[in-house]
XYZ file of C-alpha atoms in Angstrom:
303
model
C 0.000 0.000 0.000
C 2.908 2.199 0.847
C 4.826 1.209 -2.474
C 1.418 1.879 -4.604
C 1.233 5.403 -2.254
C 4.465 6.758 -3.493
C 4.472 5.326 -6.868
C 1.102 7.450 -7.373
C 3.209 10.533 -5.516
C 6.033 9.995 -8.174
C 3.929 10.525 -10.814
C 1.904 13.111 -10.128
C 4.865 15.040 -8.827
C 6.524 14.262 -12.575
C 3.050 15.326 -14.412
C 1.812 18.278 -12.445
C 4.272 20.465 -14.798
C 3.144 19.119 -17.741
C -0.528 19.124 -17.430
C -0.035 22.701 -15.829
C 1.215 24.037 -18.800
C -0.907 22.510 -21.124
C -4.305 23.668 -19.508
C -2.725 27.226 -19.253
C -1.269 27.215 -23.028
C -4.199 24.718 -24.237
C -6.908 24.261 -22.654
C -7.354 27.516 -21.479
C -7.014 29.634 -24.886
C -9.938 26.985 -26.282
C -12.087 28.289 -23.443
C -11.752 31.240 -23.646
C -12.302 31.454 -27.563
C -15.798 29.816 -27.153
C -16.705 32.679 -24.696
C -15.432 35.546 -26.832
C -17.048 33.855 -30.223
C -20.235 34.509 -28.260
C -19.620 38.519 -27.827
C -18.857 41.184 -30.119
C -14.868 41.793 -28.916
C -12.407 43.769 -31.591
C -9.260 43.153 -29.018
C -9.307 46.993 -27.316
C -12.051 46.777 -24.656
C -11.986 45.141 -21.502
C -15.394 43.800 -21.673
C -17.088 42.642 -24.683
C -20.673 42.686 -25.081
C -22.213 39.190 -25.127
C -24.408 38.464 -28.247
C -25.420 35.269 -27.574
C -25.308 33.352 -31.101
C -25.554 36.337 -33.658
C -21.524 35.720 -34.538
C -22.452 32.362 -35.620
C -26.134 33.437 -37.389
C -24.010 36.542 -39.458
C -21.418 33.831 -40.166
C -23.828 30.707 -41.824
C -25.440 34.050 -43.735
C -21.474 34.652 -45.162
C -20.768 33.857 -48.793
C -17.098 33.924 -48.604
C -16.975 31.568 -44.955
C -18.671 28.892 -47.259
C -16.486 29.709 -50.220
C -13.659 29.210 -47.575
C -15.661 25.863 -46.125
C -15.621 24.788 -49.929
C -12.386 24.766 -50.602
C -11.297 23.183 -46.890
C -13.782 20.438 -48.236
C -12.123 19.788 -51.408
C -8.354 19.731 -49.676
C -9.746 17.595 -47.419
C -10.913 14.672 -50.117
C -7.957 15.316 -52.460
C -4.317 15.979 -50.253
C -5.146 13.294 -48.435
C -6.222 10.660 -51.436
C -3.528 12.331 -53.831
C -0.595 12.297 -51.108
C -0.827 8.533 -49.830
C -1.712 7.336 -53.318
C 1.687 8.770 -54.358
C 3.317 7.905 -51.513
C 2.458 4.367 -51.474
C 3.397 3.987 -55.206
C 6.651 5.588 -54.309
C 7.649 3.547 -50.561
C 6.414 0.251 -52.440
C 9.135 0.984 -55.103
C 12.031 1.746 -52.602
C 11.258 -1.230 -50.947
C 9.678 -3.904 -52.630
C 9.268 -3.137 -55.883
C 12.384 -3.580 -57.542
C 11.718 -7.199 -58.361
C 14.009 -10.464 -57.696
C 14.114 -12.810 -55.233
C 13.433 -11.125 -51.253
C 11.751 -7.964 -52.381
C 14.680 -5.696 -52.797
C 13.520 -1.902 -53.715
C 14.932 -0.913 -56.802
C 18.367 0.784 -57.121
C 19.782 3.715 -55.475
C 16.466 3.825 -53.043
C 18.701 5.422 -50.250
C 19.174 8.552 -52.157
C 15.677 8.452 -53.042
C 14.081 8.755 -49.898
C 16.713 11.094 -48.849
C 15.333 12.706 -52.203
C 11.803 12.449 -51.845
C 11.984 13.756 -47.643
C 14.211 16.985 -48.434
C 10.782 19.309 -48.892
C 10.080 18.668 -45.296
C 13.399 20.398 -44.393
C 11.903 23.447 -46.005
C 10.033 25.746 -44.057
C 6.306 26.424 -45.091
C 6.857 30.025 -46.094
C 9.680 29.209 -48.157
C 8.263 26.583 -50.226
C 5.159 28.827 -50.444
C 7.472 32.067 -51.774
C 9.473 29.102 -53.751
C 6.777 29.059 -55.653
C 5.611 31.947 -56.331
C 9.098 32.164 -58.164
C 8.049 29.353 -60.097
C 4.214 29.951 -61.092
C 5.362 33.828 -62.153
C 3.169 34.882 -64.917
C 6.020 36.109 -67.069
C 9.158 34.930 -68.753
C 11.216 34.738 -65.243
C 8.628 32.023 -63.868
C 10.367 28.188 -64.206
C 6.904 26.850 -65.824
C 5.795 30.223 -67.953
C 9.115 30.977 -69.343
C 9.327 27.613 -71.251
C 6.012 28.012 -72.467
C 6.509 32.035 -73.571
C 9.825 30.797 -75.554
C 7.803 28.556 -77.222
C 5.283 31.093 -78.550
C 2.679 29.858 -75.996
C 0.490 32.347 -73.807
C 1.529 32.233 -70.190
C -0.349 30.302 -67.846
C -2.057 32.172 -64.716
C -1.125 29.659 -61.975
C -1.784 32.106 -59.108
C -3.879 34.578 -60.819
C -6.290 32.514 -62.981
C -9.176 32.047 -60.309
C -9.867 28.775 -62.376
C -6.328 27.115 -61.453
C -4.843 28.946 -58.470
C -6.767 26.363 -55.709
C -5.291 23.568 -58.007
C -1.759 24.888 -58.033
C -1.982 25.463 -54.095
C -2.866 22.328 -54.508
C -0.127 20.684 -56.065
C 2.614 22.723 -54.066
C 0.967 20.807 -50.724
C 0.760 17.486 -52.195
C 4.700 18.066 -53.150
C 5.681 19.559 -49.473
C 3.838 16.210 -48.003
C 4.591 13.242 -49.970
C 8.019 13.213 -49.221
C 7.416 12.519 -45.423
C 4.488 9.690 -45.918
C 6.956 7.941 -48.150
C 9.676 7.729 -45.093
C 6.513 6.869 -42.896
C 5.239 4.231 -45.376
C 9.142 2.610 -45.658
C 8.899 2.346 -42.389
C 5.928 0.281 -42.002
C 7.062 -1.602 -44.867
C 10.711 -2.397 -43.272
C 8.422 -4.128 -40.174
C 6.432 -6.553 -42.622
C 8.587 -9.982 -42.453
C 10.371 -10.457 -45.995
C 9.592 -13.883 -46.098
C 5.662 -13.162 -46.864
C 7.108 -10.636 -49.691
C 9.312 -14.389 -50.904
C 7.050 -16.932 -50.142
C 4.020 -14.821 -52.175
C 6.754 -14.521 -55.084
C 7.175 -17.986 -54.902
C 3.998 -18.442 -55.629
C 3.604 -16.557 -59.055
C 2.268 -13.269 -57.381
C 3.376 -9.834 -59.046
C 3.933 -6.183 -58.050
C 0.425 -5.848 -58.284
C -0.420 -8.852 -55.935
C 2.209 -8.503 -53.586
C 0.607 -4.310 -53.233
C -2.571 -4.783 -52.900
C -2.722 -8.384 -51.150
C 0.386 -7.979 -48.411
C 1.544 -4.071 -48.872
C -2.034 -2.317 -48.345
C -3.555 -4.438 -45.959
C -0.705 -4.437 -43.754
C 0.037 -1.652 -44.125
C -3.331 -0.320 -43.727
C -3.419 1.361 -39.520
C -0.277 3.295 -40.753
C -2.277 4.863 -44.032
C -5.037 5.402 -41.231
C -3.203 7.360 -39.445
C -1.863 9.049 -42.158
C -5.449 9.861 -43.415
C -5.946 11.552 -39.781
C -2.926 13.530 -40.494
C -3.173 14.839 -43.798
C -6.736 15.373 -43.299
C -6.004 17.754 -40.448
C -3.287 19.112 -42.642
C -6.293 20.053 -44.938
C -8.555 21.924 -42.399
C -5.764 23.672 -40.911
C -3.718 25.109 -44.110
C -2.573 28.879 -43.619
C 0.894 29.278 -44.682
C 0.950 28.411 -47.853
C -2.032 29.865 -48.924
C -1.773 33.165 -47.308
C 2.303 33.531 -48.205
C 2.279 32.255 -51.810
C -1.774 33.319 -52.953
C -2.485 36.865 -54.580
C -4.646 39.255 -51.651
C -3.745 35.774 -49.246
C -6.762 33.541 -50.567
C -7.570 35.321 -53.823
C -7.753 35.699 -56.439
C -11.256 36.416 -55.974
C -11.081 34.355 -52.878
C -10.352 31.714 -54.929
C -8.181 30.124 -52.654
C -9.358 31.452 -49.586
C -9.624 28.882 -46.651
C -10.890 28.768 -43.103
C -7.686 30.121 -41.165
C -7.108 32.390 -43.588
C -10.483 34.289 -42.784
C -10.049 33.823 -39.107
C -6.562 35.573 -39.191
C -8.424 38.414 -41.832
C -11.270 39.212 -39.122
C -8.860 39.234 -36.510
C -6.295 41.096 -37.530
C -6.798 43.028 -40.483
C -11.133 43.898 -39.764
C -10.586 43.390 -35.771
C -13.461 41.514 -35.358
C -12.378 38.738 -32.822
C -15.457 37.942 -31.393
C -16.536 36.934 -35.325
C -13.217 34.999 -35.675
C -13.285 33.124 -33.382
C -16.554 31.371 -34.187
C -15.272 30.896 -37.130
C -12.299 29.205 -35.028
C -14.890 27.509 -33.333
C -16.552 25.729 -36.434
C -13.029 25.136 -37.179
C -12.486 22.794 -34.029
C -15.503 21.069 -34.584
C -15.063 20.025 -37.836
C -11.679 18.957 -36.989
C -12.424 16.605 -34.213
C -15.604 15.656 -36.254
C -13.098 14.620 -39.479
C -10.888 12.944 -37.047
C -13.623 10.845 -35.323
C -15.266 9.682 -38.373
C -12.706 8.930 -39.725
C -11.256 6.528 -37.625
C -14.598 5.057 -36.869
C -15.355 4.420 -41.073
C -11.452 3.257 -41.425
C -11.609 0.643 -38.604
C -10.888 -2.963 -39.430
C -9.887 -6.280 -37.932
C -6.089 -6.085 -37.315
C -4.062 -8.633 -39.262
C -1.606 -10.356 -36.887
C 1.901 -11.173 -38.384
């Protein structure tokens, strides 16, 4: 009983730091942004005026929040899909797919996933005004200035408001793969060779040995890369608001949820009205994360 008494005193002496901290830094600022999305704040008076739910009515009344929840939406279905399709192709090449006997990846797959992770090293706002260097509209840009020496109009990448979401697009797909393809080799380097040999021993292909060993065994690691990516989706801000004309235009074609949260704070000083757009935020966040896990759950294979 004694032992058990200052085990228990141990711990909570190691975790009362800790758990301080993170209901001061974390718990706290949620709190207190569900109170203030409830009152009409602009960050200079002491104390707001409560409004009850009229932040919340004004903001399901907003064109441009749904434009914003539209294009959250469509980063949501496609990084995710797009990234782990891509990095799956690319992690079952550096490991397994290079044919012969054992499942070797195909040659010079150190350098490649030394290759493929080096965007990660890059901060966010210097991929995002790396590429503004390369979608440039004139001769100067790395895609436009092929096409102008050929004779061909330039393309609007980042002004077009028919292609900028898709090239914000792209950039984030490029920034991410690199990492799920070190996660994925990972998961792949704990799957026993001998069911990638024995399975080739028994006439099955690339194709066979993916989608019959790779994916299913691989398949709580693309889960939780799902959960990842898909947060990744709802809570994009750098890139857009660094590398995008008017940060989320043109037109608001790019425009996403954080992006109008920081815009209402801190450009129209309306914090009461950002933050329940920070609250919808959370919600669909923890809603994404939930269902996801719940529609994605399966019996785990034992190996």
């Amino acid at each position: 009983m004694i032992n058990r008494y200052r085990r228990g005193l141990f711990i909570t002496a190691f975790l009362a730091a800790p758990v301080t901290l993170y209901l001061v830094y974390v718990i706290s600022p949620y709190t207190q942004a569900f109170y203030i999305a409830m009152t009409d704040w602009r960050g200079v008076t002491a104390t707001p005026n409560f409004i009850g739910l009229d932040n919340f009515v004004r903001l399901f009344a907003d064109s441009i929040f749904w434009k914003a929840v539209t294009h959250n939406a469509a980063l949501l279905l496609l990084l995710p899909l797009l990234t782990i399709v891509i990095a799956l192709f690319f992690a079952f090449l550096l490991n397994v797919g290079g044919g012969g006997r054992g499942a070797a990846g195909v040659p010079g797959s150190r350098f490649y996933r030394v290759l493929f992770f080096f965007p990660q090293v890059l901060a966010v706002t210097v991929v995002a005004v790396l590429f503004q260097q390369v979608f440039r509209p004139d001769g100067s840009g790395m895609l436009n200035g092929p096409l102008m020496a050929l004779g061909l109009r330039p393309v609007g990448f980042l002004s077009d408001p028919g292609i900028a979401f898709w090239s914000v697009l792209g950039v984030m797909v490029w920034q991410a793969v690199g990492f799920y393809v070190v996660l994925f080799s990972a998961g792949l380097a704990s799957i026993p060779r001998d069911m990638f040999e024995a399975a080739q021993i028994d006439g099955a292909g690339r194709v066979s040995l993916f989608f019959r060993i790779t994916l299913p065994l691989l398949w709580d690691t693309v889960q939780v890369a799902w959960v990842y990516l898909g947060i990744l989706a709802l809570d994009v801000f750098a890139i857009v608001w660094v590398m995008t004309d008017q940060h989320g235009g043109p037109d608001f074609s790019t425009t996403v949820m954080a992006t109008e949260i920081y815009r209402n704070a801190f450009t129209y000083f309306r914090f009461g009205y950002a933050s329940a757009l920070g609250v919808v935020m959370f919600f669909f966040t923890v809603g994404f994360a939930v269902l996801s896990l719940r529609l994605s759950r399966r019996e785990r294979i034992e190996y």
